[in-house]
GROMACS .gro file of C-alpha atoms in nm:
model
  435
    1MET     CA    1  -3.825  -1.171  -3.107
    2ALA     CA    2  -4.082  -1.295  -2.839
    3LYS     CA    3  -4.069  -1.119  -2.508
    4ALA     CA    4  -3.900  -1.320  -2.247
    5PRO     CA    5  -4.134  -1.382  -1.941
    6GLY     CA    6  -4.126  -1.206  -1.616
    7ASN     CA    7  -4.191  -1.512  -1.420
    8GLU     CA    8  -3.941  -1.766  -1.543
    9ALA     CA    9  -4.027  -2.034  -1.294
   10LEU     CA   10  -4.400  -2.044  -1.409
   11PHE     CA   11  -4.298  -2.035  -1.765
   12ALA     CA   12  -4.049  -2.312  -1.723
   13ALA     CA   13  -4.323  -2.543  -1.546
   14ARG     CA   14  -4.586  -2.482  -1.823
   15ILE     CA   15  -4.327  -2.560  -2.103
   16SER     CA   16  -4.228  -2.874  -1.893
   17LYS     CA   17  -4.603  -2.965  -1.922
   18GLY     CA   18  -4.604  -2.925  -2.304
   19TRP     CA   19  -4.799  -2.615  -2.275
   20PHE     CA   20  -4.639  -2.401  -2.542
   21SER     CA   21  -4.883  -2.112  -2.516
   22GLN     CA   22  -5.044  -1.914  -2.245
   23ASP     CA   23  -5.389  -2.012  -2.377
   24SER     CA   24  -5.314  -2.376  -2.359
   25ALA     CA   25  -5.163  -2.332  -1.976
   26ALA     CA   26  -5.474  -2.135  -1.883
   27GLU     CA   27  -5.700  -2.435  -2.019
   28GLY     CA   28  -5.478  -2.692  -1.861
   29ILE     CA   29  -5.491  -2.523  -1.505
   30SER     CA   30  -5.852  -2.492  -1.537
   31ALA     CA   31  -5.917  -2.843  -1.606
   32ALA     CA   32  -5.690  -2.941  -1.296
   33GLY     CA   33  -5.869  -2.706  -1.105
   34ARG     CA   34  -6.195  -2.837  -1.172
   35GLY     CA   35  -6.083  -3.171  -1.075
   36ALA     CA   36  -5.914  -3.071  -0.773
   37LEU     CA   37  -6.206  -2.825  -0.650
   38HIS     CA   38  -6.499  -3.044  -0.765
   39ASP     CA   39  -6.635  -2.729  -0.946
   40SER     CA   40  -6.738  -2.781  -1.310
   41ALA     CA   41  -6.763  -2.398  -1.352
   42PHE     CA   42  -6.408  -2.318  -1.250
   43GLU     CA   43  -6.188  -2.144  -1.512
   44VAL     CA   44  -5.860  -1.952  -1.526
   45SER     CA   45  -5.890  -1.680  -1.783
   46VAL     CA   46  -5.584  -1.618  -2.015
   47ARG     CA   47  -5.584  -1.272  -1.894
   48THR     CA   48  -5.523  -1.405  -1.535
   49TYR     CA   49  -5.263  -1.639  -1.648
   50ARG     CA   50  -5.085  -1.356  -1.833
   51ARG     CA   51  -5.069  -1.180  -1.517
   52TRP     CA   52  -4.921  -1.465  -1.321
   53GLU     CA   53  -4.632  -1.491  -1.588
   54SER     CA   54  -4.553  -1.119  -1.552
   55ALA     CA   55  -4.250  -0.990  -1.370
   56THR     CA   56  -4.448  -0.905  -1.058
   57PRO     CA   57  -4.723  -1.160  -1.010
   58GLY     CA   58  -4.958  -1.115  -0.694
   59TRP     CA   59  -4.993  -1.404  -0.470
   60PRO     CA   60  -5.299  -1.621  -0.618
   61GLN     CA   61  -5.636  -1.649  -0.432
   62PRO     CA   62  -5.691  -1.971  -0.243
   63HIS     CA   63  -5.879  -2.167  -0.509
   64HIS     CA   64  -5.639  -2.058  -0.783
   65ALA     CA   65  -5.358  -2.178  -0.559
   66THR     CA   66  -5.529  -2.529  -0.528
   67ALA     CA   67  -5.534  -2.548  -0.908
   68LEU     CA   68  -5.209  -2.451  -0.946
   69ARG     CA   69  -5.080  -2.730  -0.709
   70ALA     CA   70  -5.310  -2.968  -0.887
   71ALA     CA   71  -5.159  -2.883  -1.227
   72PHE     CA   72  -4.796  -2.852  -1.148
   73GLY     CA   73  -4.769  -3.068  -0.807
   74LYS     CA   74  -4.608  -2.795  -0.633
   75GLY     CA   75  -4.723  -2.467  -0.435
   76PRO     CA   76  -4.728  -2.117  -0.567
   77GLN     CA   77  -4.407  -2.020  -0.400
   78TYR     CA   78  -4.217  -2.246  -0.627
   79LEU     CA   79  -4.386  -2.123  -0.939
   80GLY     CA   80  -4.242  -1.771  -0.890
   81PHE     CA   81  -4.511  -1.609  -0.679
   82GLN     CA   82  -4.400  -1.383  -0.412
   83PRO     CA   83  -4.578  -1.459  -0.088
   84PRO     CA   84  -4.698  -1.151   0.079
   85ALA     CA   85  -4.549  -0.999   0.389
   86THR     CA   86  -4.704  -1.098   0.730
   87LEU     CA   87  -4.688  -0.984   1.067
   88GLY     CA   88  -4.365  -1.083   1.248
   89GLY     CA   89  -4.166  -1.058   0.941
   90GLU     CA   90  -4.158  -1.175   0.576
   91ALA     CA   91  -4.324  -1.485   0.447
   92PRO     CA   92  -4.090  -1.787   0.408
   93ALA     CA   93  -3.807  -1.704   0.163
   94VAL     CA   94  -3.758  -1.938  -0.136
   95ALA     CA   95  -3.410  -2.065  -0.200
   96GLN     CA   96  -3.303  -2.236  -0.517
   97GLU     CA   97  -3.427  -2.580  -0.550
   98ASN     CA   98  -3.047  -2.711  -0.598
   99ASP     CA   99  -2.931  -2.557  -0.260
  100PRO     CA  100  -3.088  -2.770   0.001
  101VAL     CA  101  -2.866  -2.616   0.267
  102LYS     CA  102  -2.965  -2.248   0.192
  103ARG     CA  103  -3.334  -2.347   0.161
  104ARG     CA  104  -3.322  -2.508   0.501
  105SER     CA  105  -3.174  -2.185   0.635
  106ALA     CA  106  -3.472  -1.987   0.477
  107LEU     CA  107  -3.706  -2.229   0.648
  108PHE     CA  108  -3.552  -2.187   0.976
  109GLY     CA  109  -3.557  -1.814   0.934
  110ALA     CA  110  -3.918  -1.787   0.840
  111GLY     CA  111  -4.012  -2.010   1.127
  112ALA     CA  112  -3.843  -1.798   1.386
  113ALA     CA  113  -3.983  -1.477   1.247
  114VAL     CA  114  -4.339  -1.574   1.295
  115GLY     CA  115  -4.302  -1.762   1.605
  116LEU     CA  116  -4.362  -2.121   1.458
  117PRO     CA  117  -4.221  -2.453   1.580
  118TRP     CA  118  -3.854  -2.485   1.527
  119LEU     CA  119  -3.765  -2.764   1.293
  120THR     CA  120  -3.417  -2.917   1.366
  121PRO     CA  121  -3.234  -3.148   1.126
  122SER     CA  122  -3.292  -3.513   1.169
  123ARG     CA  123  -2.940  -3.655   1.254
  124ALA     CA  124  -3.050  -3.989   1.146
  125SER     CA  125  -3.152  -3.854   0.814
  126THR     CA  126  -2.842  -3.605   0.749
  127ARG     CA  127  -2.589  -3.719   0.481
  128PRO     CA  128  -2.263  -3.544   0.427
  129GLY     CA  129  -2.326  -3.231   0.221
  130LEU     CA  130  -2.724  -3.261   0.256
  131THR     CA  131  -2.957  -3.137   0.523
  132GLU     CA  132  -3.316  -3.219   0.508
  133VAL     CA  133  -3.645  -3.079   0.645
  134ARG     CA  134  -3.791  -3.375   0.824
  135VAL     CA  135  -4.128  -3.355   0.991
  136GLY     CA  136  -4.209  -3.579   1.268
  137GLU     CA  137  -4.464  -3.635   1.541
  138ASP     CA  138  -4.305  -3.386   1.767
  139GLU     CA  139  -4.335  -3.103   1.479
  140VAL     CA  140  -4.696  -3.221   1.416
  141HIS     CA  141  -4.781  -3.187   1.787
  142GLU     CA  142  -4.653  -2.828   1.803
  143LEU     CA  143  -4.836  -2.729   1.486
  144LYS     CA  144  -5.171  -2.863   1.624
  145GLU     CA  145  -5.091  -2.689   1.959
  146ALA     CA  146  -5.050  -2.363   1.780
  147ALA     CA  147  -5.352  -2.398   1.557
  148ALA     CA  148  -5.544  -2.475   1.892
  149ASP     CA  149  -5.409  -2.167   2.067
  150LEU     CA  150  -5.517  -1.958   1.805
  151ASP     CA  151  -5.869  -2.065   1.813
  152ALA     CA  152  -5.863  -2.012   2.211
  153ILE     CA  153  -5.747  -1.667   2.180
  154ASP     CA  154  -6.008  -1.606   1.915
  155GLN     CA  155  -6.277  -1.719   2.189
  156ARG     CA  156  -6.144  -1.481   2.451
  157PHE     CA  157  -6.041  -1.174   2.237
  158GLY     CA  158  -6.175  -1.203   1.894
  159GLY     CA  159  -6.016  -1.229   1.547
  160ASP     CA  160  -5.908  -0.865   1.461
  161ARG     CA  161  -5.544  -0.918   1.565
  162LEU     CA  162  -5.526  -1.304   1.477
  163TRP     CA  163  -5.605  -1.336   1.098
  164ARG     CA  164  -5.257  -1.227   0.997
  165THR     CA  165  -5.077  -1.481   1.225
  166ALA     CA  166  -5.299  -1.742   1.134
  167ARG     CA  167  -5.225  -1.665   0.769
  168SER     CA  168  -4.852  -1.706   0.855
  169HIS     CA  169  -4.895  -2.022   1.033
  170LEU     CA  170  -5.111  -2.155   0.731
  171MET     CA  171  -4.843  -2.062   0.486
  172TRP     CA  172  -4.574  -2.232   0.690
  173VAL     CA  173  -4.769  -2.559   0.694
  174GLN     CA  174  -4.842  -2.536   0.330
  175HIS     CA  175  -4.460  -2.473   0.291
  176LEU     CA  176  -4.380  -2.815   0.485
  177ILE     CA  177  -4.649  -2.981   0.280
  178ASP     CA  178  -4.478  -2.893  -0.038
  179GLU     CA  179  -4.119  -2.923   0.065
  180GLY     CA  180  -4.084  -3.129   0.373
  181THR     CA  181  -3.979  -3.481   0.406
  182TYR     CA  182  -4.217  -3.692   0.604
  183PRO     CA  183  -4.398  -4.045   0.592
  184GLU     CA  184  -4.723  -4.073   0.452
  185GLU     CA  185  -4.902  -4.081   0.768
  186ILE     CA  186  -4.727  -3.742   0.870
  187GLY     CA  187  -4.845  -3.600   0.539
  188ALA     CA  188  -5.195  -3.677   0.606
  189GLU     CA  189  -5.174  -3.495   0.947
  190LEU     CA  190  -5.034  -3.211   0.768
  191HIS     CA  191  -5.302  -3.187   0.523
  192GLN     CA  192  -5.552  -3.196   0.836
  193ILE     CA  193  -5.390  -2.931   1.004
  194SER     CA  194  -5.377  -2.709   0.696
  195GLY     CA  195  -5.766  -2.768   0.653
  196GLN     CA  196  -5.820  -2.666   1.026
  197LEU     CA  197  -5.613  -2.369   1.001
  198THR     CA  198  -5.777  -2.255   0.669
  199THR     CA  199  -6.126  -2.278   0.826
  200SER     CA  200  -6.008  -2.088   1.131
  201LEU     CA  201  -5.859  -1.837   0.917
  202GLY     CA  202  -6.183  -1.784   0.746
  203TRP     CA  203  -6.359  -1.747   1.077
  204PHE     CA  204  -6.092  -1.491   1.212
  205CYS     CA  205  -6.142  -1.275   0.892
  206TYR     CA  206  -6.533  -1.316   0.937
  207ASP     CA  207  -6.507  -1.191   1.286
  208ALA     CA  208  -6.280  -0.885   1.155
  209ASN     CA  209  -6.543  -0.810   0.901
  210ARG     CA  210  -6.318  -0.917   0.613
  211GLN     CA  211  -6.604  -1.093   0.459
  212GLU     CA  212  -6.473  -1.155   0.100
  213GLU     CA  213  -6.141  -1.308   0.246
  214ALA     CA  214  -6.346  -1.524   0.482
  215ARG     CA  215  -6.558  -1.663   0.199
  216LEU     CA  216  -6.257  -1.740   0.001
  217TYR     CA  217  -6.083  -1.933   0.297
  218PHE     CA  218  -6.408  -2.110   0.376
  219SER     CA  219  -6.414  -2.223   0.015
  220GLU     CA  220  -6.042  -2.334   0.022
  221ALA     CA  221  -6.101  -2.538   0.345
  222LEU     CA  222  -6.409  -2.707   0.202
  223ASN     CA  223  -6.207  -2.788  -0.100
  224THR     CA  224  -5.932  -2.932   0.116
  225ALA     CA  225  -6.218  -3.129   0.324
  226LEU     CA  226  -6.330  -3.283   0.014
  227LEU     CA  227  -6.007  -3.365  -0.157
  228GLU     CA  228  -5.882  -3.528   0.171
  229ASN     CA  229  -6.229  -3.700   0.252
  230ASP     CA  230  -6.210  -3.504   0.590
  231LEU     CA  231  -6.576  -3.529   0.687
  232PRO     CA  232  -6.534  -3.339   1.042
  233LEU     CA  233  -6.347  -3.051   0.855
  234ALA     CA  234  -6.641  -3.024   0.592
  235THR     CA  235  -6.889  -3.019   0.869
  236ARG     CA  236  -6.704  -2.736   1.055
  237THR     CA  237  -6.650  -2.541   0.747
  238LEU     CA  238  -7.006  -2.548   0.628
  239SER     CA  239  -7.139  -2.449   0.984
  240ASN     CA  240  -6.898  -2.144   0.989
  241MET     CA  241  -7.023  -2.057   0.631
  242SER     CA  242  -7.380  -2.076   0.733
  243ARG     CA  243  -7.313  -1.849   1.039
  244GLN     CA  244  -7.146  -1.605   0.790
  245SER     CA  245  -7.437  -1.605   0.548
  246VAL     CA  246  -7.670  -1.518   0.834
  247ASP     CA  247  -7.480  -1.197   0.887
  248LEU     CA  248  -7.449  -1.141   0.507
  249GLY     CA  249  -7.832  -1.130   0.488
  250LYS     CA  250  -7.843  -1.464   0.310
  251PRO     CA  251  -8.077  -1.668   0.554
  252ARG     CA  252  -8.186  -1.912   0.273
  253GLU     CA  253  -7.823  -1.980   0.191
  254ALA     CA  254  -7.753  -2.025   0.584
  255VAL     CA  255  -8.031  -2.285   0.616
  256ARG     CA  256  -7.888  -2.476   0.323
  257LEU     CA  257  -7.539  -2.487   0.430
  258ALA     CA  258  -7.640  -2.595   0.779
  259LYS     CA  259  -7.828  -2.899   0.622
  260LEU     CA  260  -7.546  -2.976   0.406
  261ALA     CA  261  -7.321  -2.990   0.720
  262GLY     CA  262  -7.574  -3.202   0.874
  263GLN     CA  263  -7.533  -3.457   0.611
  264HIS     CA  264  -7.165  -3.479   0.642
  265ALA     CA  265  -7.196  -3.499   0.996
  266ALA     CA  266  -7.429  -3.821   0.953
  267SER     CA  267  -7.165  -3.957   0.743
  268TRP     CA  268  -6.916  -3.962   1.028
  269SER     CA  269  -7.179  -4.031   1.307
  270ALA     CA  270  -7.105  -3.706   1.473
  271PRO     CA  271  -7.166  -3.663   1.854
  272PRO     CA  272  -7.462  -3.471   1.989
  273ARG     CA  273  -7.300  -3.149   2.058
  274VAL     CA  274  -7.185  -3.115   1.684
  275ASN     CA  275  -7.560  -3.182   1.594
  276ALA     CA  276  -7.670  -2.937   1.858
  277MET     CA  277  -7.436  -2.669   1.698
  278LEU     CA  278  -7.580  -2.748   1.324
  279ALA     CA  279  -7.953  -2.731   1.454
  280ILE     CA  280  -7.888  -2.397   1.611
  281ARG     CA  281  -7.732  -2.270   1.277
  282THR     CA  282  -8.024  -2.390   1.088
  283ALA     CA  283  -8.240  -2.200   1.339
  284GLN     CA  284  -8.044  -1.893   1.281
  285GLY     CA  285  -8.113  -1.891   0.905
  286TYR     CA  286  -8.493  -1.953   0.970
  287SER     CA  287  -8.508  -1.687   1.231
  288ARG     CA  288  -8.331  -1.407   1.008
  289ALA     CA  289  -8.584  -1.529   0.735
  290GLY     CA  290  -8.875  -1.466   0.982
  291ASP     CA  291  -8.980  -1.841   0.979
  292GLU     CA  292  -9.099  -1.878   1.342
  293LEU     CA  293  -9.220  -2.228   1.303
  294ASN     CA  294  -8.917  -2.374   1.143
  295ALA     CA  295  -8.691  -2.187   1.367
  296SER     CA  296  -8.873  -2.298   1.696
  297THR     CA  297  -8.844  -2.653   1.572
  298ALA     CA  298  -8.461  -2.626   1.501
  299ILE     CA  299  -8.413  -2.465   1.853
  300ARG     CA  300  -8.584  -2.754   2.011
  301ARG     CA  301  -8.371  -3.012   1.825
  302ALA     CA  302  -8.059  -2.825   1.930
  303TRP     CA  303  -8.161  -2.840   2.297
  304ARG     CA  304  -8.253  -3.226   2.239
  305HIS     CA  305  -7.912  -3.296   2.119
  306PHE     CA  306  -7.726  -3.071   2.375
  307ASP     CA  307  -7.891  -3.220   2.651
  308GLN     CA  308  -7.745  -3.548   2.564
  309GLY     CA  309  -7.414  -3.406   2.731
  310PRO     CA  310  -7.076  -3.416   2.610
  311SER     CA  311  -6.872  -3.696   2.456
  312ASP     CA  312  -6.516  -3.815   2.421
  313ARG     CA  313  -6.558  -3.788   2.040
  314ASP     CA  314  -6.631  -3.409   2.046
  315PRO     CA  315  -6.383  -3.226   1.828
  316GLU     CA  316  -6.213  -2.929   1.988
  317TRP     CA  317  -6.400  -2.685   1.763
  318VAL     CA  318  -6.739  -2.772   1.929
  319HIS     CA  319  -6.618  -2.691   2.274
  320PHE     CA  320  -6.714  -2.339   2.253
  321LEU     CA  321  -7.085  -2.446   2.260
  322ASN     CA  322  -7.139  -2.437   2.627
  323GLU     CA  323  -7.494  -2.374   2.793
  324ALA     CA  324  -7.428  -2.006   2.801
  325GLU     CA  325  -7.361  -2.006   2.414
  326LEU     CA  326  -7.656  -2.207   2.322
  327VAL     CA  327  -7.879  -1.983   2.535
  328CYS     CA  328  -7.734  -1.669   2.365
  329LEU     CA  329  -7.777  -1.800   2.027
  330GLU     CA  330  -8.156  -1.884   2.094
  331GLY     CA  331  -8.190  -1.539   2.227
  332MET     CA  332  -8.041  -1.396   1.894
  333CYS     CA  333  -8.279  -1.612   1.722
  334ARG     CA  334  -8.588  -1.493   1.925
  335SER     CA  335  -8.465  -1.115   1.869
  336ASP     CA  336  -8.462  -1.197   1.493
  337LEU     CA  337  -8.814  -1.323   1.507
  338GLY     CA  338  -8.905  -0.997   1.695
  339GLN     CA  339  -8.966  -1.174   2.031
  340HIS     CA  340  -8.776  -0.913   2.208
  341ARG     CA  341  -8.892  -0.959   2.565
  342ARG     CA  342  -8.821  -1.340   2.538
  343ALA     CA  343  -8.480  -1.243   2.377
  344VAL     CA  344  -8.405  -1.014   2.668
  345ARG     CA  345  -8.457  -1.286   2.928
  346LEU     CA  346  -8.228  -1.557   2.741
  347LEU     CA  347  -7.951  -1.289   2.667
  348GLU     CA  348  -7.924  -1.162   3.015
  349ARG     CA  349  -7.917  -1.533   3.133
  350SER     CA  350  -7.636  -1.616   2.887
  351ALA     CA  351  -7.435  -1.310   2.981
  352THR     CA  352  -7.449  -1.439   3.361
  353LEU     CA  353  -7.361  -1.773   3.271
  354GLN     CA  354  -7.058  -1.707   3.018
  355ASP     CA  355  -6.704  -1.785   3.144
  356ILE     CA  356  -6.390  -1.560   3.084
  357GLN     CA  357  -6.245  -1.818   2.821
  358HIS     CA  358  -6.544  -1.713   2.601
  359SER     CA  359  -6.545  -1.327   2.655
  360ARG     CA  360  -6.568  -1.248   2.278
  361ASN     CA  361  -6.912  -1.453   2.276
  362ARG     CA  362  -7.014  -1.274   2.589
  363GLY     CA  363  -6.932  -0.946   2.433
  364MET     CA  364  -7.173  -1.038   2.128
  365CYS     CA  365  -7.446  -1.155   2.372
  366LEU     CA  366  -7.427  -0.836   2.571
  367ALA     CA  367  -7.466  -0.624   2.238
  368ARG     CA  368  -7.746  -0.830   2.122
  369LEU     CA  369  -7.895  -0.794   2.455
  370ALA     CA  370  -7.852  -0.417   2.437
  371THR     CA  371  -8.044  -0.402   2.107
  372ALA     CA  372  -8.324  -0.634   2.217
  373ALA     CA  373  -8.373  -0.440   2.533
  374VAL     CA  374  -8.421  -0.110   2.339
  375GLU     CA  375  -8.675  -0.276   2.123
  376ASP     CA  376  -8.847  -0.382   2.439
  377ARG     CA  377  -8.838  -0.023   2.564
  378ASP     CA  378  -8.625  -0.114   2.846
  379LEU     CA  379  -8.340   0.162   2.827
  380ASP     CA  380  -8.188   0.100   3.151
  381ARG     CA  381  -8.114  -0.269   3.083
  382SER     CA  382  -8.002  -0.161   2.729
  383VAL     CA  383  -7.764   0.111   2.872
  384SER     CA  384  -7.626  -0.147   3.128
  385ALA     CA  385  -7.561  -0.425   2.878
  386ALA     CA  386  -7.413  -0.170   2.608
  387ARG     CA  387  -7.161  -0.043   2.886
  388GLU     CA  388  -7.066  -0.390   2.990
  389SER     CA  389  -6.983  -0.476   2.642
  390LEU     CA  390  -6.767  -0.172   2.612
  391ARG     CA  391  -6.568  -0.279   2.926
  392LEU     CA  392  -6.476  -0.604   2.755
  393ILE     CA  393  -6.324  -0.388   2.461
  394ASP     CA  394  -6.137  -0.198   2.713
  395GLY     CA  395  -5.998  -0.508   2.861
  396GLY     CA  396  -5.855  -0.599   2.499
  397GLN     CA  397  -6.127  -0.752   2.300
  398ALA     CA  398  -6.083  -0.705   1.914
  399SER     CA  399  -6.371  -0.812   1.725
  400THR     CA  400  -6.507  -0.584   1.463
  401ARG     CA  401  -6.820  -0.805   1.446
  402ASN     CA  402  -6.899  -0.702   1.795
  403ARG     CA  403  -6.803  -0.347   1.738
  404LEU     CA  404  -7.064  -0.338   1.433
  405GLN     CA  405  -7.334  -0.470   1.665
  406LEU     CA  406  -7.260  -0.187   1.905
  407VAL     CA  407  -7.336   0.038   1.604
  408VAL     CA  408  -7.654  -0.106   1.589
  409VAL     CA  409  -7.711  -0.031   1.963
  410ARG     CA  410  -7.600   0.343   1.925
  411ASP     CA  411  -7.846   0.385   1.636
  412SER     CA  412  -8.133   0.217   1.828
  413LEU     CA  413  -8.054   0.453   2.136
  414THR     CA  414  -8.029   0.783   1.932
  415PRO     CA  415  -8.400   0.866   1.917
  416TYR     CA  416  -8.402   0.850   2.313
  417GLY     CA  417  -8.072   1.053   2.341
  418SER     CA  418  -8.262   1.399   2.359
  419ARG     CA  419  -8.460   1.303   2.656
  420ASP     CA  420  -8.281   1.037   2.853
  421GLY     CA  421  -7.946   1.143   3.010
  422GLN     CA  422  -7.808   0.803   3.039
  423ALA     CA  423  -7.896   0.729   2.678
  424ARG     CA  424  -7.721   1.029   2.577
  425ASP     CA  425  -7.420   0.942   2.794
  426THR     CA  426  -7.404   0.592   2.640
  427ILE     CA  427  -7.433   0.700   2.287
  428GLU     CA  428  -7.124   0.929   2.354
  429LEU     CA  429  -6.933   0.643   2.498
  430LEU     CA  430  -7.006   0.427   2.207
  431ASN     CA  431  -6.915   0.697   1.952
  432GLN     CA  432  -6.560   0.711   2.117
  433HIS     CA  433  -6.506   0.326   2.094
  434ILE     CA  434  -6.664   0.273   1.757
  435ALA     CA  435  -6.574   0.574   1.564
   0.00000   0.00000   0.00000
């Protein structure tokens, strides 16, 4: 007798598709995934599928979740996968499909647990014995505001304490997409929010040095952008991916991604500040590769776009690129090119200009200033910048990316610790904060 499947929901779904073997299910999901992801190499192995049909399947990776949705027309939580626990309580519980009242209660409980907008029954749509989850403009507005708040908190404090909350928000939005009741235009807005949250989540993971997860979420956001033809989302996500590639030591990939982002930006006639951001991302890639000529050309292009000023068409996600940030990014490029004295002048100016709303970026600028100053043999300036960066950490900043840069500062100061008292004291302070 054949052994009964542990995941009966997924088993039933594949049988309903006419896939009477696990091999055929893996092939069918792979084909659906290749179409949804626009990736001709995408494949779900039979071994992976067997694990999904076991009694305790783990939550699928983002690209697998996309393939499952494309194959079965419903999200993983309705295919027997148990969402992971998140901060603020468990992920949304899944009630039986034939009990809408219980399912509605589960949705309310999950939303309250993670502090998400409270969705109330629509009186106009309620029929005796049936309560629906209806999503309207008010709910969409609250979801958009929540996503914007997360990005603002990241700019001030960093992503270490945000990625879990962002993941909860994203799961909630995806739950509404799969199970909510809404008109077509609201559905389009929900997909847009999901895409923006996904790329934000990737950025928070990147800032928290969870690099593999960041790449997965960036990939998922880019897939969403391509599926929904959301060109601004594709532009933003490719820019994020380019920035990450610099830190991962892949400068050629960084340049390629920034240029691809530029192609998408041209398709929606992106405003100057977006083009400035993409130009400086290109410059960062060239700088890390040691290509001074192309880096300087891209930096000049970034300033030409920036000097055209802000636009009413600027998306929220480009507002971080103020003068202080662009000066900082140029300073980082100059430091990577070995132009340390020039970098010190730029980074010091940026630290003076930056406002409190962008404290995480100021912390990174100070850490890079401390590094460049050591290379320029200016220990006093290095010590001062490092200690100011530490004060931001004491004030609540939580960015592993910034802490790792302070590790570089500590290591750079170490050769001077035996003969310079300030350097030695600063090394001890850094050890206390970044151990």
